[in-house]
XYZ file of C-alpha atoms in Angstrom:
438
model
C 48.479 -31.125 -1.082
C 49.238 -28.282 -3.454
C 46.314 -29.216 -5.701
C 43.966 -29.448 -2.705
C 45.159 -26.025 -1.579
C 44.294 -24.541 -4.952
C 40.854 -26.109 -4.911
C 40.259 -24.906 -1.361
C 41.275 -21.424 -2.359
C 38.804 -21.358 -5.244
C 35.993 -22.546 -3.024
C 36.844 -19.865 -0.423
C 36.770 -17.179 -3.171
C 33.337 -18.338 -4.299
C 32.189 -18.462 -0.627
C 33.464 -14.896 -0.074
C 31.582 -13.603 -3.112
C 28.408 -15.244 -1.902
C 28.948 -13.943 1.619
C 29.151 -10.358 0.309
C 25.666 -10.608 -1.169
C 22.443 -10.551 0.766
C 21.279 -13.957 1.936
C 17.500 -14.002 1.517
C 16.106 -16.400 4.079
C 12.795 -18.279 3.556
C 11.081 -16.187 6.333
C 12.246 -12.951 4.625
C 11.057 -14.248 1.241
C 7.599 -15.017 2.578
C 7.370 -11.560 4.161
C 8.341 -9.882 0.928
C 5.779 -11.891 -1.062
C 2.968 -11.264 1.381
C 3.621 -7.526 1.228
C 4.427 -7.007 -2.430
C 2.996 -9.840 -4.535
C 0.483 -8.459 -7.032
C -1.848 -11.524 -6.772
C -2.066 -11.163 -3.016
C -2.693 -7.435 -3.308
C -5.577 -8.083 -5.687
C -6.971 -10.746 -3.339
C -6.785 -8.290 -0.435
C -8.655 -5.681 -2.417
C -11.366 -8.161 -3.285
C -11.579 -9.007 0.374
C -12.132 -5.295 1.140
C -15.032 -5.291 -1.359
C -16.610 -8.254 0.340
C -16.131 -6.534 3.714
C -17.920 -3.447 2.463
C -20.752 -5.606 1.096
C -21.124 -7.313 4.483
C -21.585 -3.973 6.291
C -24.803 -2.953 7.923
C -24.957 -0.211 5.426
C -25.598 -2.787 2.672
C -28.050 -4.916 4.693
C -31.354 -3.186 4.042
C -31.948 -2.917 7.778
C -31.560 0.892 7.807
C -34.349 3.316 6.736
C -34.203 5.511 3.675
C -34.535 9.229 4.008
C -35.059 11.497 1.082
C -35.399 15.231 0.783
C -37.445 16.983 -1.952
C -37.746 20.680 -2.790
C -39.202 22.612 -5.612
C -40.190 26.126 -6.815
C -42.366 27.395 -9.667
C -43.028 30.881 -11.014
C -45.657 31.956 -13.471
C -46.957 35.137 -15.207
C -50.606 34.956 -16.339
C -53.021 37.194 -18.124
C -56.353 36.672 -16.312
C -59.879 37.784 -17.034
C -62.127 37.206 -13.971
C -66.016 37.530 -14.187
C -67.639 37.864 -10.778
C -71.184 36.851 -9.820
C -72.294 40.476 -9.759
C -71.305 40.902 -13.357
C -68.157 42.802 -12.711
C -65.229 41.954 -14.896
C -61.578 42.213 -13.857
C -58.790 41.871 -16.237
C -55.227 41.256 -14.983
C -52.310 41.318 -17.343
C -48.905 39.979 -16.206
C -50.276 38.597 -12.904
C -47.445 36.926 -11.063
C -47.648 33.876 -8.821
C -45.064 31.584 -7.215
C -45.051 28.285 -5.411
C -42.434 26.777 -3.092
C -42.348 23.381 -1.367
C -39.870 21.200 0.597
C -40.232 17.952 2.414
C -38.294 15.184 4.160
C -39.574 11.653 3.612
C -38.758 8.484 5.589
C -39.440 4.911 4.524
C -38.623 1.870 6.617
C -39.478 -1.763 6.097
C -40.636 -3.205 9.455
C -41.044 -6.786 8.268
C -40.228 -8.438 4.977
C -40.627 -12.121 5.872
C -37.052 -12.172 7.375
C -35.603 -11.796 3.891
C -33.298 -9.040 4.962
C -31.987 -11.046 7.908
C -31.078 -14.060 5.689
C -29.590 -11.755 3.015
C -27.435 -10.122 5.708
C -26.266 -13.479 7.005
C -25.416 -14.472 3.345
C -23.299 -11.352 3.066
C -21.448 -12.226 6.285
C -20.790 -15.743 4.990
C -19.699 -14.285 1.600
C -17.167 -12.204 3.426
C -15.786 -15.254 5.227
C -15.706 -17.081 1.935
C -13.751 -14.229 0.455
C -11.318 -14.606 3.336
C -10.845 -18.284 2.425
C -10.344 -17.352 -1.219
C -7.674 -14.819 -0.149
C -6.062 -17.488 1.987
C -6.043 -19.822 -1.016
C -4.325 -17.173 -3.110
C -1.698 -16.713 -0.324
C -1.161 -20.463 -0.056
C -0.721 -20.849 -3.835
C 1.624 -17.790 -3.908
C 3.712 -19.160 -1.036
C 4.033 -22.555 -2.729
C 4.876 -20.843 -6.023
C 7.427 -18.775 -4.102
C 9.157 -21.789 -2.637
C 9.097 -23.641 -5.926
C 11.196 -20.878 -7.461
C 13.128 -20.204 -4.180
C 14.345 -23.768 -3.947
C 15.036 -23.833 -7.649
C 17.380 -20.913 -7.075
C 18.916 -22.773 -4.119
C 19.407 -25.919 -6.248
C 21.010 -24.003 -9.119
C 23.219 -22.151 -6.640
C 24.578 -25.525 -5.237
C 24.874 -26.873 -8.762
C 26.948 -23.839 -9.689
C 29.282 -24.417 -6.714
C 29.650 -28.079 -7.791
C 30.406 -27.054 -11.368
C 32.939 -24.499 -10.107
C 34.653 -27.322 -8.200
C 34.580 -29.502 -11.312
C 36.147 -26.762 -13.397
C 38.784 -26.147 -10.749
C 39.707 -29.871 -10.780
C 39.876 -29.863 -14.622
C 42.165 -26.776 -14.598
C 44.465 -28.532 -12.162
C 44.479 -31.616 -14.391
C 45.362 -29.449 -17.400
C 48.301 -27.937 -15.583
C 49.464 -31.341 -14.585
C 49.088 -32.582 -18.139
C 51.146 -29.640 -19.467
C 53.923 -30.301 -16.909
C 54.004 -33.990 -17.829
C 54.067 -33.150 -21.570
C 56.823 -30.598 -21.127
C 58.950 -33.136 -19.273
C 58.147 -35.931 -21.730
C 56.094 -37.950 -19.364
C 52.876 -37.907 -21.445
C 51.722 -37.188 -24.956
C 49.947 -34.142 -26.365
C 46.746 -36.127 -26.437
C 46.509 -35.834 -22.601
C 46.683 -32.100 -22.849
C 44.077 -31.896 -25.609
C 41.733 -34.165 -23.637
C 42.134 -31.964 -20.600
C 41.408 -28.821 -22.674
C 38.311 -30.439 -24.181
C 37.026 -31.264 -20.667
C 37.716 -27.748 -19.441
C 35.716 -26.335 -22.329
C 32.786 -28.626 -21.535
C 32.984 -27.764 -17.827
C 33.165 -24.043 -18.682
C 30.090 -24.270 -20.883
C 28.199 -26.157 -18.119
C 29.200 -23.502 -15.599
C 28.188 -20.584 -17.933
C 24.765 -22.195 -18.554
C 24.318 -22.746 -14.841
C 25.198 -19.147 -13.978
C 22.725 -17.897 -16.676
C 20.035 -20.198 -15.382
C 20.727 -18.915 -11.859
C 20.271 -15.275 -13.015
C 16.987 -16.169 -14.771
C 15.684 -18.004 -11.730
C 16.467 -15.007 -9.487
C 14.567 -12.779 -11.801
C 11.626 -15.176 -11.634
C 11.769 -15.039 -7.846
C 11.906 -11.273 -7.898
C 8.721 -11.194 -9.928
C 6.988 -13.024 -7.078
C 8.156 -10.152 -4.829
C 6.683 -7.565 -7.172
C 10.093 -6.865 -8.666
C 11.151 -4.752 -5.640
C 14.696 -6.077 -5.248
C 17.128 -3.895 -7.195
C 20.260 -5.812 -6.152
C 21.652 -9.269 -6.428
C 20.933 -11.712 -3.684
C 21.505 -15.333 -2.688
C 19.183 -17.785 -0.969
C 19.643 -20.005 1.985
C 20.581 -23.552 0.941
C 20.417 -24.989 4.391
C 17.401 -27.348 4.560
C 16.421 -29.478 7.500
C 14.047 -32.450 7.592
C 13.900 -32.940 11.306
C 10.158 -32.593 11.735
C 8.389 -35.843 12.480
C 4.869 -35.781 11.111
C 2.096 -38.026 12.294
C 0.090 -39.203 9.229
C -3.208 -39.711 11.122
C -3.047 -36.423 12.907
C -2.112 -34.555 9.741
C -5.019 -36.144 7.836
C -7.445 -35.140 10.564
C -6.240 -31.574 10.133
C -6.721 -31.876 6.372
C -10.355 -32.813 6.886
C -10.951 -29.590 8.830
C -8.418 -27.114 7.409
C -8.092 -28.010 3.749
C -8.865 -24.784 1.862
C -11.087 -26.374 -0.847
C -13.115 -28.219 1.747
C -13.535 -25.132 3.930
C -14.730 -23.142 0.871
C -17.358 -25.653 -0.105
C -18.619 -25.842 3.434
C -18.977 -22.061 3.459
C -20.850 -22.212 0.098
C -23.245 -24.780 1.582
C -24.074 -22.334 4.391
C -24.663 -19.536 1.875
C -26.951 -21.722 -0.158
C -28.927 -22.554 2.952
C -29.523 -18.896 3.596
C -30.394 -18.382 -0.076
C -33.256 -20.895 0.278
C -34.585 -19.159 3.372
C -34.330 -15.815 1.691
C -36.255 -17.038 -1.296
C -38.982 -18.502 0.997
C -39.409 -15.067 2.691
C -41.168 -13.892 -0.450
C -44.177 -16.052 0.592
C -44.762 -13.647 3.542
C -46.128 -10.080 3.526
C -44.109 -6.910 3.766
C -44.963 -4.288 6.289
C -43.541 -0.816 5.849
C -43.530 2.507 7.703
C -43.457 5.886 6.012
C -43.426 9.440 7.245
C -42.809 12.943 5.976
C -42.465 16.490 7.068
C -43.487 19.070 4.460
C -43.573 22.764 3.869
C -45.548 24.529 1.114
C -45.935 28.271 0.275
C -48.089 29.707 -2.511
C -47.965 33.331 -3.610
C -51.107 33.737 -5.656
C -51.968 36.437 -8.096
C -54.728 39.002 -7.466
C -57.434 36.831 -9.018
C -57.127 34.227 -6.340
C -59.168 34.161 -3.137
C -55.997 33.850 -1.032
C -53.055 36.015 -1.694
C -50.517 33.933 0.228
C -50.904 30.484 1.795
C -48.391 28.529 3.770
C -48.693 24.920 4.972
C -46.412 22.836 7.254
C -47.167 19.471 8.680
C -46.102 15.931 9.565
C -47.690 12.797 8.069
C -47.045 9.107 8.609
C -48.557 5.754 7.882
C -48.156 2.024 7.591
C -48.502 -0.036 4.505
C -48.799 -3.777 3.895
C -47.936 -5.558 0.718
C -48.456 -9.237 0.103
C -47.511 -10.780 -3.184
C -50.087 -13.531 -3.300
C -48.882 -14.957 -6.585
C -45.950 -13.730 -8.664
C -46.392 -16.077 -11.620
C -44.322 -18.801 -10.006
C -41.022 -16.866 -9.811
C -40.595 -17.438 -6.123
C -41.340 -21.147 -6.376
C -38.839 -21.530 -9.185
C -36.149 -19.599 -7.245
C -36.612 -21.732 -4.143
C -36.489 -24.987 -6.105
C -33.293 -23.929 -7.981
C -31.687 -22.914 -4.689
C -32.455 -26.317 -3.226
C -30.940 -28.047 -6.232
C -27.837 -25.782 -5.883
C -27.539 -26.768 -2.231
C -27.753 -30.488 -3.134
C -25.084 -30.004 -5.799
C -22.699 -28.397 -3.345
C -23.241 -31.156 -0.862
C -22.319 -33.650 -3.596
C -19.229 -31.544 -4.363
C -18.261 -31.752 -0.674
C -18.445 -35.558 -0.789
C -16.327 -35.558 -3.952
C -13.779 -33.235 -2.362
C -13.542 -35.493 0.643
C -12.840 -38.480 -1.572
C -10.241 -36.563 -3.633
C -8.742 -35.140 -0.466
C -8.007 -38.625 0.993
C -6.434 -39.698 -2.293
C -4.374 -36.542 -2.734
C -3.220 -36.654 0.891
C -2.120 -40.221 0.680
C -0.330 -39.580 -2.587
C 1.429 -36.504 -1.133
C 2.419 -38.411 2.000
C 3.905 -41.322 0.085
C 5.551 -38.904 -2.343
C 7.162 -37.056 0.522
C 8.391 -40.208 2.252
C 9.823 -41.638 -1.020
C 11.650 -38.443 -1.969
C 12.979 -38.031 1.515
C 14.377 -41.576 1.414
C 15.841 -40.924 -2.049
C 17.520 -37.753 -0.717
C 19.055 -39.705 2.121
C 20.377 -42.287 -0.284
C 21.751 -39.582 -2.555
C 23.372 -37.901 0.470
C 25.089 -41.155 1.448
C 26.179 -41.633 -2.143
C 28.103 -38.346 -2.005
C 30.496 -39.871 0.544
C 31.007 -42.913 -1.631
C 31.601 -40.860 -4.756
C 33.951 -38.477 -2.969
C 35.978 -41.465 -1.574
C 36.104 -43.011 -5.036
C 37.291 -39.728 -6.558
C 39.930 -39.167 -3.855
C 41.340 -42.641 -4.424
C 41.273 -42.206 -8.209
C 42.977 -38.852 -7.866
C 45.792 -40.247 -5.840
C 46.283 -43.113 -8.388
C 46.113 -40.573 -11.164
C 48.901 -38.554 -9.695
C 50.947 -41.729 -9.320
C 50.241 -42.642 -12.933
C 48.280 -45.810 -11.974
C 45.057 -44.684 -13.798
C 44.667 -42.874 -17.041
C 42.886 -39.468 -17.711
C 39.757 -41.217 -18.932
C 39.342 -43.114 -15.647
C 40.114 -39.994 -13.689
C 37.561 -37.959 -15.731
C 34.970 -40.678 -15.150
C 35.503 -40.514 -11.401
C 35.231 -36.691 -11.543
C 31.982 -36.854 -13.427
C 30.622 -39.469 -11.053
C 31.217 -37.113 -8.121
C 29.743 -34.151 -9.991
C 26.680 -36.164 -11.043
C 26.284 -37.464 -7.497
C 26.281 -33.887 -6.175
C 23.799 -32.696 -8.797
C 21.507 -35.658 -8.197
C 21.726 -35.025 -4.397
C 20.701 -31.392 -4.959
C 17.708 -32.419 -7.142
C 16.585 -34.971 -4.500
C 17.097 -32.508 -1.665
C 14.814 -29.791 -3.063
C 12.231 -32.212 -4.508
C 11.787 -33.673 -0.986
C 11.339 -30.133 0.446
C 8.711 -29.249 -2.145
C 6.934 -32.586 -1.552
C 6.857 -31.701 2.136
C 5.269 -28.296 1.327
C 2.739 -29.899 -0.961
C 1.715 -32.279 1.824
C 1.410 -29.344 4.189
C -0.682 -27.361 1.738
C -3.155 -30.229 1.254
C -3.397 -30.493 5.067
C -4.090 -26.825 5.423
C -0.908 -26.317 7.503
C 1.297 -24.537 4.998
C 0.798 -21.154 6.620
C 1.112 -22.508 10.100
C 4.713 -23.716 9.936
C 7.921 -21.831 10.506
C 9.924 -21.363 7.255
């Protein structure tokens, strides 16, 4: 009872230390990553660029308006001979000219090329949204890979702490027995060796835990300036339907959605290329002002003109050396390639989904077996400990039971988080990773 009280006290101390630190829940971790992860920030900026490109301001549907203005000044030496024979000589005759105009150009019809280009830009924006979503999905999966690694090492550290506490209790017992002549010095030395090994394992685990927390903080953009712990409570109480999940995969898988969007863009690219076969009709207009200040040799001293002009123009590229034909043919080949890629993605998707589903089911079953094995190992250790106290088993047998319990706990921790990551992998393939509550 005394030994169990000491062990319970150590566990409570460790629990109190953990309780004093911030517990970072999976939901909070996702929020921090979405807000501060550099990869996600870059993806959002690229999405803003695509949004700007998809604006009406970049569509070619709006007219262009330009303003022009100019001025000139000259000093001339002029000799003018009139029809009556008179001669006039002007030295330093000054003249100046001023002009300003506003010009408008607007394409009324270009074979619907602008319309298809604008639709392409809209689809490009939606494709950028899917690419941003892919970045978010990959970041979230990366986040949980590190998050659950921290959780696993945290539980490993607790298990190693318990192992060290048991070894310390064994050393004290060995020293008492040696002092009272009930055992040899060898039992004390063996206990000290085991404590050293357990201490080294604990030190390595604590260092690994610190490193993993730093890795997790990098995913957050290194914004956490204090120590934290993660939630080690994981539940597997969601019952997934394989057929329903696969149907979602065929409509929501991010790679499949991107190739479908690329196919739509290629279709518009073909139509845009074919628009070059049609003529272009444009409208132009201008409003201008001109003023001339002539020198004395001119017939008019000052002339001022203002006026509005407008017109239509038609341009038809009857043959451009085959450039349009080549562009359309290449666009059609590109569309065919993307359709083949879609078929390949569908084949790979079915394989990857089935692999992920089976992997999840297997790892979940392994975790349940490992969890059940904990009770068996704990029962075996408790019985061995009682016999050890009664002198019915030696220290080697006791140590083996202790290591069996520790290894069972470490194996359970590995299986636990591998099963959770397998579940997340399955959800990512199905396109449901961002639709579940963490």
